[in-house]
Coordinates of C-alpha atoms and ligand atoms in Angstrom, one line a residue:
X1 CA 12.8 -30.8 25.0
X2 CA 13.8 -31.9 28.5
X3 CA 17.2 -31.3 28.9
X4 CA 18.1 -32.3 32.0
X5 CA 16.7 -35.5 31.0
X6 CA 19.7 -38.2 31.3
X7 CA 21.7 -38.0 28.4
X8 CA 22.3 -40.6 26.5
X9 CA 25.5 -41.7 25.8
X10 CA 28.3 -41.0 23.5
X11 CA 28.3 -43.3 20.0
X12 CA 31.9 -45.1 20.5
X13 CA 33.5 -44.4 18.3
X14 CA 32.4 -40.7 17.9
X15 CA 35.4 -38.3 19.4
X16 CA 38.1 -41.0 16.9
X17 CA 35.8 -39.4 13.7
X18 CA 35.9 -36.4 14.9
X19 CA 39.7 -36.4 16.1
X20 CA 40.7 -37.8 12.5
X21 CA 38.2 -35.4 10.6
X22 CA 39.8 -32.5 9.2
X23 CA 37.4 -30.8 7.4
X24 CA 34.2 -31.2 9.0
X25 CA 30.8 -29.9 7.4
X26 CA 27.7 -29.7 9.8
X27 CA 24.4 -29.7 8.4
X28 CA 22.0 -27.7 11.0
X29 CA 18.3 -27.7 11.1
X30 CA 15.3 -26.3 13.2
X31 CA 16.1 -28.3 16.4
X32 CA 19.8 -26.8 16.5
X33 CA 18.4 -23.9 17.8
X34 CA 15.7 -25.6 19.8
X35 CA 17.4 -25.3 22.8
X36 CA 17.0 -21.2 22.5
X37 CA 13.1 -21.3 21.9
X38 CA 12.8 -21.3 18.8
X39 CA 10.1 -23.3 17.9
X40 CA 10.5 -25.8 15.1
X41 CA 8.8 -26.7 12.2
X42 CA 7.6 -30.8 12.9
X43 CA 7.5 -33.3 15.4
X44 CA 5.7 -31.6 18.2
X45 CA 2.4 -30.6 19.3
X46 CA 4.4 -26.5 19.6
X47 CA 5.8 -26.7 16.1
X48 CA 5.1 -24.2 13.5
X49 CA 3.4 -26.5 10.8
X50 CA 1.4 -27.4 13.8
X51 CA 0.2 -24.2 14.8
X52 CA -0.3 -22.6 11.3
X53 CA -0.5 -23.0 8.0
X54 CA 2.1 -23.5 5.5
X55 CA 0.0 -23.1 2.5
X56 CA -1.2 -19.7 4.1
X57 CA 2.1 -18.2 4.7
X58 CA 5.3 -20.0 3.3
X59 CA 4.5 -20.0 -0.6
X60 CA 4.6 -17.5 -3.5
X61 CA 1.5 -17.8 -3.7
X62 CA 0.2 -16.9 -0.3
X63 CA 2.0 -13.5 -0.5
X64 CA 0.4 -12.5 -3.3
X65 CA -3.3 -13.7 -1.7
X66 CA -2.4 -11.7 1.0
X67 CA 0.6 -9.7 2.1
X68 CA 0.0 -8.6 5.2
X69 CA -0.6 -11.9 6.7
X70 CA 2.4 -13.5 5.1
X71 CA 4.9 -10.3 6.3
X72 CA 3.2 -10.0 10.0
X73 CA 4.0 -13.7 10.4
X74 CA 7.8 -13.2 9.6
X75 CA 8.0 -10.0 11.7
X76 CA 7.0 -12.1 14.3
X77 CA 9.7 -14.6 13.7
X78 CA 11.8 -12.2 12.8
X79 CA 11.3 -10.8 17.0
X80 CA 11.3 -14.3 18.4
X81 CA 15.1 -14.4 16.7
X82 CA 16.4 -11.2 17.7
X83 CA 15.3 -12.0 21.2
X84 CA 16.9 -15.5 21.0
X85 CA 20.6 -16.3 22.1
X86 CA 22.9 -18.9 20.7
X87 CA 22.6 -21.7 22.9
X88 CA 26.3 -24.2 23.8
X89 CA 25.7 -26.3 20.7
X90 CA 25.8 -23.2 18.5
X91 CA 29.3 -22.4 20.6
X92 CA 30.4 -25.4 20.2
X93 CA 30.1 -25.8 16.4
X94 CA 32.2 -22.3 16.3
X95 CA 34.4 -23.8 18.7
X96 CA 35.5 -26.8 16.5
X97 CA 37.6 -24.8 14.3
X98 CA 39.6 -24.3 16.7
X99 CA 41.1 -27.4 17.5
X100 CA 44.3 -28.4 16.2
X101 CA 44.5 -29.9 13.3
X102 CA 40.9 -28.7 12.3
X103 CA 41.8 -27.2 8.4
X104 CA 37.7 -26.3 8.2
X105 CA 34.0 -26.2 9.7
X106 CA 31.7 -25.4 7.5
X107 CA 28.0 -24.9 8.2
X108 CA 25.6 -25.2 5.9
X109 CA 22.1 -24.4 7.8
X110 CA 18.0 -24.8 7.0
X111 CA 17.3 -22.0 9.7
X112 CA 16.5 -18.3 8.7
X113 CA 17.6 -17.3 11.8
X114 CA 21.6 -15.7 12.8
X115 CA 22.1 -18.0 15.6
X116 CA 25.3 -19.7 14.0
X117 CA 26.7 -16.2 13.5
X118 CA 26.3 -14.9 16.5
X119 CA 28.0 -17.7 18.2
X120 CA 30.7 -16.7 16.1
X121 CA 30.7 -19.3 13.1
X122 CA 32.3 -17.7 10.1
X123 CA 31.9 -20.3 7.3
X124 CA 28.0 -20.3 7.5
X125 CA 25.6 -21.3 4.3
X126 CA 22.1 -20.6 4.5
X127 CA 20.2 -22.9 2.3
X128 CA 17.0 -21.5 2.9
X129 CA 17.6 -17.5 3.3
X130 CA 17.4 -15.6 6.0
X131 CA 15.0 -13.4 8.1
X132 CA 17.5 -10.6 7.4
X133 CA 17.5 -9.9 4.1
X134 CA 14.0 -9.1 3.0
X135 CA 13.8 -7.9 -0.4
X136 CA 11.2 -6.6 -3.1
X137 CA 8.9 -9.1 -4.3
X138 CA 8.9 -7.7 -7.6
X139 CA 12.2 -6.2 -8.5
X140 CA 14.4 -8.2 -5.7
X141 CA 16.4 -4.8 -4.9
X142 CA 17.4 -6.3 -1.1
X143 CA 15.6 -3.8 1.5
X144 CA 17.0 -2.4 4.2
X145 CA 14.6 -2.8 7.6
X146 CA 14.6 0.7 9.3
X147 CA 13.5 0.5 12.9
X148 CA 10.2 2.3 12.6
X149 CA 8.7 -0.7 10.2
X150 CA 9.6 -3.1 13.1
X151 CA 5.9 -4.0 15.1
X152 CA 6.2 -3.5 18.7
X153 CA 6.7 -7.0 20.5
X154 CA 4.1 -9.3 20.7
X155 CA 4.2 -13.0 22.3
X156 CA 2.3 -14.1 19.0
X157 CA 2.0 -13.0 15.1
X158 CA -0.3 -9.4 15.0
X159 CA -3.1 -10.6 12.7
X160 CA -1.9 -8.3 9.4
X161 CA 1.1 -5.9 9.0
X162 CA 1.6 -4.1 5.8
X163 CA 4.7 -4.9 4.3
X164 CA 6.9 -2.0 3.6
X165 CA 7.6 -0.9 -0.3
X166 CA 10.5 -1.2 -2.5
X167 CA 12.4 2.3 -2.8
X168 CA 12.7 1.6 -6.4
X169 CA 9.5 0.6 -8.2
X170 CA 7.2 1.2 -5.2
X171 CA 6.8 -3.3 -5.0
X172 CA 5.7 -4.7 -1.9
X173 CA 9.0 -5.9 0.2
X174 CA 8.8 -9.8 1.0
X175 CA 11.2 -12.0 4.1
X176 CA 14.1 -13.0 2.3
X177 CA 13.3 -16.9 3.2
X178 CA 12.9 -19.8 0.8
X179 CA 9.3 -20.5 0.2
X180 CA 7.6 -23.8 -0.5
X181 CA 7.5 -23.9 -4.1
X182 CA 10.6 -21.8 -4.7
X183 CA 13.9 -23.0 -6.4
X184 CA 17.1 -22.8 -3.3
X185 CA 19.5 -19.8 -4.6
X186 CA 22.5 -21.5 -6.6
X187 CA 25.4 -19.6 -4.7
X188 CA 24.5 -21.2 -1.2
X189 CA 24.1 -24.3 -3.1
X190 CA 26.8 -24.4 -4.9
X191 CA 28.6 -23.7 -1.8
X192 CA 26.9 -26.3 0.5
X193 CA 27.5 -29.3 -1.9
X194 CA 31.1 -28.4 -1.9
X195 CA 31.0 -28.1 1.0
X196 CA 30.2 -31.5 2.0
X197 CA 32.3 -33.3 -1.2
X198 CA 35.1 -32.0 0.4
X199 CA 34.6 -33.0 4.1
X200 CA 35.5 -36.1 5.6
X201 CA 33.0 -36.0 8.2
X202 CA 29.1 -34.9 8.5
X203 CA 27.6 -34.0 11.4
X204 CA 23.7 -33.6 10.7
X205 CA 22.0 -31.7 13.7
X206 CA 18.5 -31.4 14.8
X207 CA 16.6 -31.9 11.2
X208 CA 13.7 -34.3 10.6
X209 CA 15.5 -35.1 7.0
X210 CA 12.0 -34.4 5.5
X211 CA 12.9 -31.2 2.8
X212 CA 14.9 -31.9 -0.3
X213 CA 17.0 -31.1 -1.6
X214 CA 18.9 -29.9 1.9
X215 CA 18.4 -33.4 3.3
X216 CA 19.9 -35.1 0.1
X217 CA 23.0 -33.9 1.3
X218 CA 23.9 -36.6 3.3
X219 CA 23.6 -39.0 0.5
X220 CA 25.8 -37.2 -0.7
X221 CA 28.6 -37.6 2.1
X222 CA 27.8 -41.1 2.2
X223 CA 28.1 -42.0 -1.5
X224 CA 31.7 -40.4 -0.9
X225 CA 32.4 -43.2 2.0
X226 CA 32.2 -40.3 4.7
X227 CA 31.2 -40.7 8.2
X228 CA 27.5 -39.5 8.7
X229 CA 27.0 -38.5 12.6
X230 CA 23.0 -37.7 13.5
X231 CA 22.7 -36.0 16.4
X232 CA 19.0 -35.6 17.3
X233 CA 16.6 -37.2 20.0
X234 CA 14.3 -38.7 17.2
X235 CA 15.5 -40.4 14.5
X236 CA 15.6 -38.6 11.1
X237 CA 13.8 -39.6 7.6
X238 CA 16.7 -40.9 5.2
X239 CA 19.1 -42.7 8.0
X240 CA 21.4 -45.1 6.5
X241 CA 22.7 -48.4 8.6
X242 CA 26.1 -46.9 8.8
X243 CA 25.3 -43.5 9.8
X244 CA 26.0 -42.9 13.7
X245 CA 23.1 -41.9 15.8
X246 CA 23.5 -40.0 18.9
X247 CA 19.8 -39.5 20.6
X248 CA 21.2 -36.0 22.4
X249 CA 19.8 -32.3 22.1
X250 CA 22.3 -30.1 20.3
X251 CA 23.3 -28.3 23.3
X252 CA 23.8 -31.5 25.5
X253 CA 26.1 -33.0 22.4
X254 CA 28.0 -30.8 20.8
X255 CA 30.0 -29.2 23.8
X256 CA 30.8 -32.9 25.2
X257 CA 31.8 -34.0 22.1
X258 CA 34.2 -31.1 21.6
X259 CA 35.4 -31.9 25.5
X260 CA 36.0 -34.9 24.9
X261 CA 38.2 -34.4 21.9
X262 CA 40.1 -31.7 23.3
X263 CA 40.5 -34.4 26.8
X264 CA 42.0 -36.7 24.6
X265 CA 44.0 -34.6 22.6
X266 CA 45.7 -33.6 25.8
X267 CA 46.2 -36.9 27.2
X268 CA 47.4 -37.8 23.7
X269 CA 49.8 -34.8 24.1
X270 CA 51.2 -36.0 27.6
X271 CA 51.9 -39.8 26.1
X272 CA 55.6 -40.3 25.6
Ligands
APR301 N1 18.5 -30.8 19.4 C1 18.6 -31.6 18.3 N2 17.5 -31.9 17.5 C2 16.3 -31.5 17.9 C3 16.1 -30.7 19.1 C4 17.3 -30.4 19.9 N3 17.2 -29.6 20.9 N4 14.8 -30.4 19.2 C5 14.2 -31.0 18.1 N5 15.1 -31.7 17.4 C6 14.9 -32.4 16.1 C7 13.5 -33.0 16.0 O1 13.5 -34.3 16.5 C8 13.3 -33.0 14.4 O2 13.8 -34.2 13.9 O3 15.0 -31.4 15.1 C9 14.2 -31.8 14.0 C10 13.4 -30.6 13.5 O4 12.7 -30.9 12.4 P1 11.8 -29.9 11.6 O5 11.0 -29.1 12.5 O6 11.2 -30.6 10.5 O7 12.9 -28.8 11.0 P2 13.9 -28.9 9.7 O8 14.3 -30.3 9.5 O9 14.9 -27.9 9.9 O10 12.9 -28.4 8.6 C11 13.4 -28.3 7.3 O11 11.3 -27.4 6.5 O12 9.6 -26.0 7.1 C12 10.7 -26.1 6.3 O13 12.1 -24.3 5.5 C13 11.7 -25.0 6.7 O14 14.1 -25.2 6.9 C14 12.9 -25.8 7.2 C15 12.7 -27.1 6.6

């Protein structure tokens, strides 16, 4: 994504929804952390499902055809994250509860990775797991990673690593992701639909809309008569005629946007 490309400009009326929003959920997907090389999943010739095989190594099934496969691809991903850094639309987003009059951001996010975190967003939901919290396949005791079972770095996925065992019944450890096939954990969705009745705006960044039931959640928003905002450079399956589409990369958008706000907070401020 080229960056520097001109960007183009600000929706209208954007920075008055987001002045008068004051609880403000943000639904994130693989192109919010684009920007800091991680690869998504669609859309181009460098994403995932175009360089391998969901079928092979994102389902219940493919683990149990073949572990090592399946766990050597996440401990790839797993690198590629740790090596990553939040990029200035991560900042942003953990920026935004900081402006006055801002009750609540919440984040409710389709990435595995810890981005949103370590920008320094508290109020994160991950939908679809996380690369941190592997656990046993067969038991689900969560498993703590120690160093030594981390492969030495690698540009691209080592052919086969043998997934470390569970410390309980000996089961074979597995990524604590959400495969294809697999039901999302109630908690995080529980969380994430409240989430999103209660806000008065929703920002959706940098998802292609295509995986239910994540992207139902801005039917959702809409049903309720809230303000959708789409911030991606393509347009995004699902988009409704009232939603508000801003053709910008996360980490071109979301720091103007929370610029301008504050810039006219102030000038607001120094009115009489
Ligand atoms: N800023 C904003 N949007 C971007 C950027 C960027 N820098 N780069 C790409 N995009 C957009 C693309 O145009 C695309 O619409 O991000 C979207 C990424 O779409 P996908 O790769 O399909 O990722 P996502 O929507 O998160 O996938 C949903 O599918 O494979 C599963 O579990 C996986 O959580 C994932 C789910």
């Amino acid at each position: 994504m080229n960056t520097a490309a001109p960007m183009p400009s600000m929706p209208p009326g954007l920075p008055t929804l987001l002045k008068n929003a004051r609880r403000i959920a943000v639904l994130t997907g693989a192109g919010m952390s684009a920007e800091s090389g991680i690869p998504t999943f669609r859309g181009t010739r460098n994403g995932l499902w175009a360089r391998f095989d969901p079928t092979e190594l994102a389902t219940p099934g493919a683990f149990l055809r073949d572990p090592p496969l399946v766990w050597a691809w996440y401990a790839w991903r797993t690198q590629v994250v740790t090596r990553a850094q939040p990029n200035a639309g991560h900042r942003a987003l953990a920026q935004l509860v900081r402006r006055p009059g801002v009750e609540r951001v919440s984040v409710v996010t389709q990435n595995v990775d810890d981005l949103h975190e370590r920008a320094g967003s508290e109020d994160v939901v991950h939908l679809h797991g996380s690369l941190f919290t592997p656990r046993c396949f067969d038991c689900g005791l969560p498993h703590r990673m120690e160093d030594a079972e981390s492969a030495p770095w690698s540009a691209e996925p080592v052919e086969r690593l043998e997934p470390p065992r569970c410390v309980r019944c000996g089961g074979r450890i597995r990524p604590g992701v959400v495969w294809f096939g697999e039901a999302l954990p109630q908690g995080p969705w529980r969380r994430a639909m409240a989430a999103v009745t209660e806000a008065d705006l929703l920002l959706v960044v940098g998802t292609s809309g295509v995986v239910q039931p994540a992207a139902g959640l801005a039917d959702l928003a809409r049903d309720r008569g809230r303000p959708v905002v789409v911030i991606n450079p393509d347009a995004m399956a699902g988009m409704a005629p009232g939603d508000v589409h801003w053709r910008a990369t996360a980490a071109q958008a979301l720091p103007l946007l929370l610029r301008t706000c504050s810039a006219a907070e102030q000038e607001d401020q120094r009115r009489p």
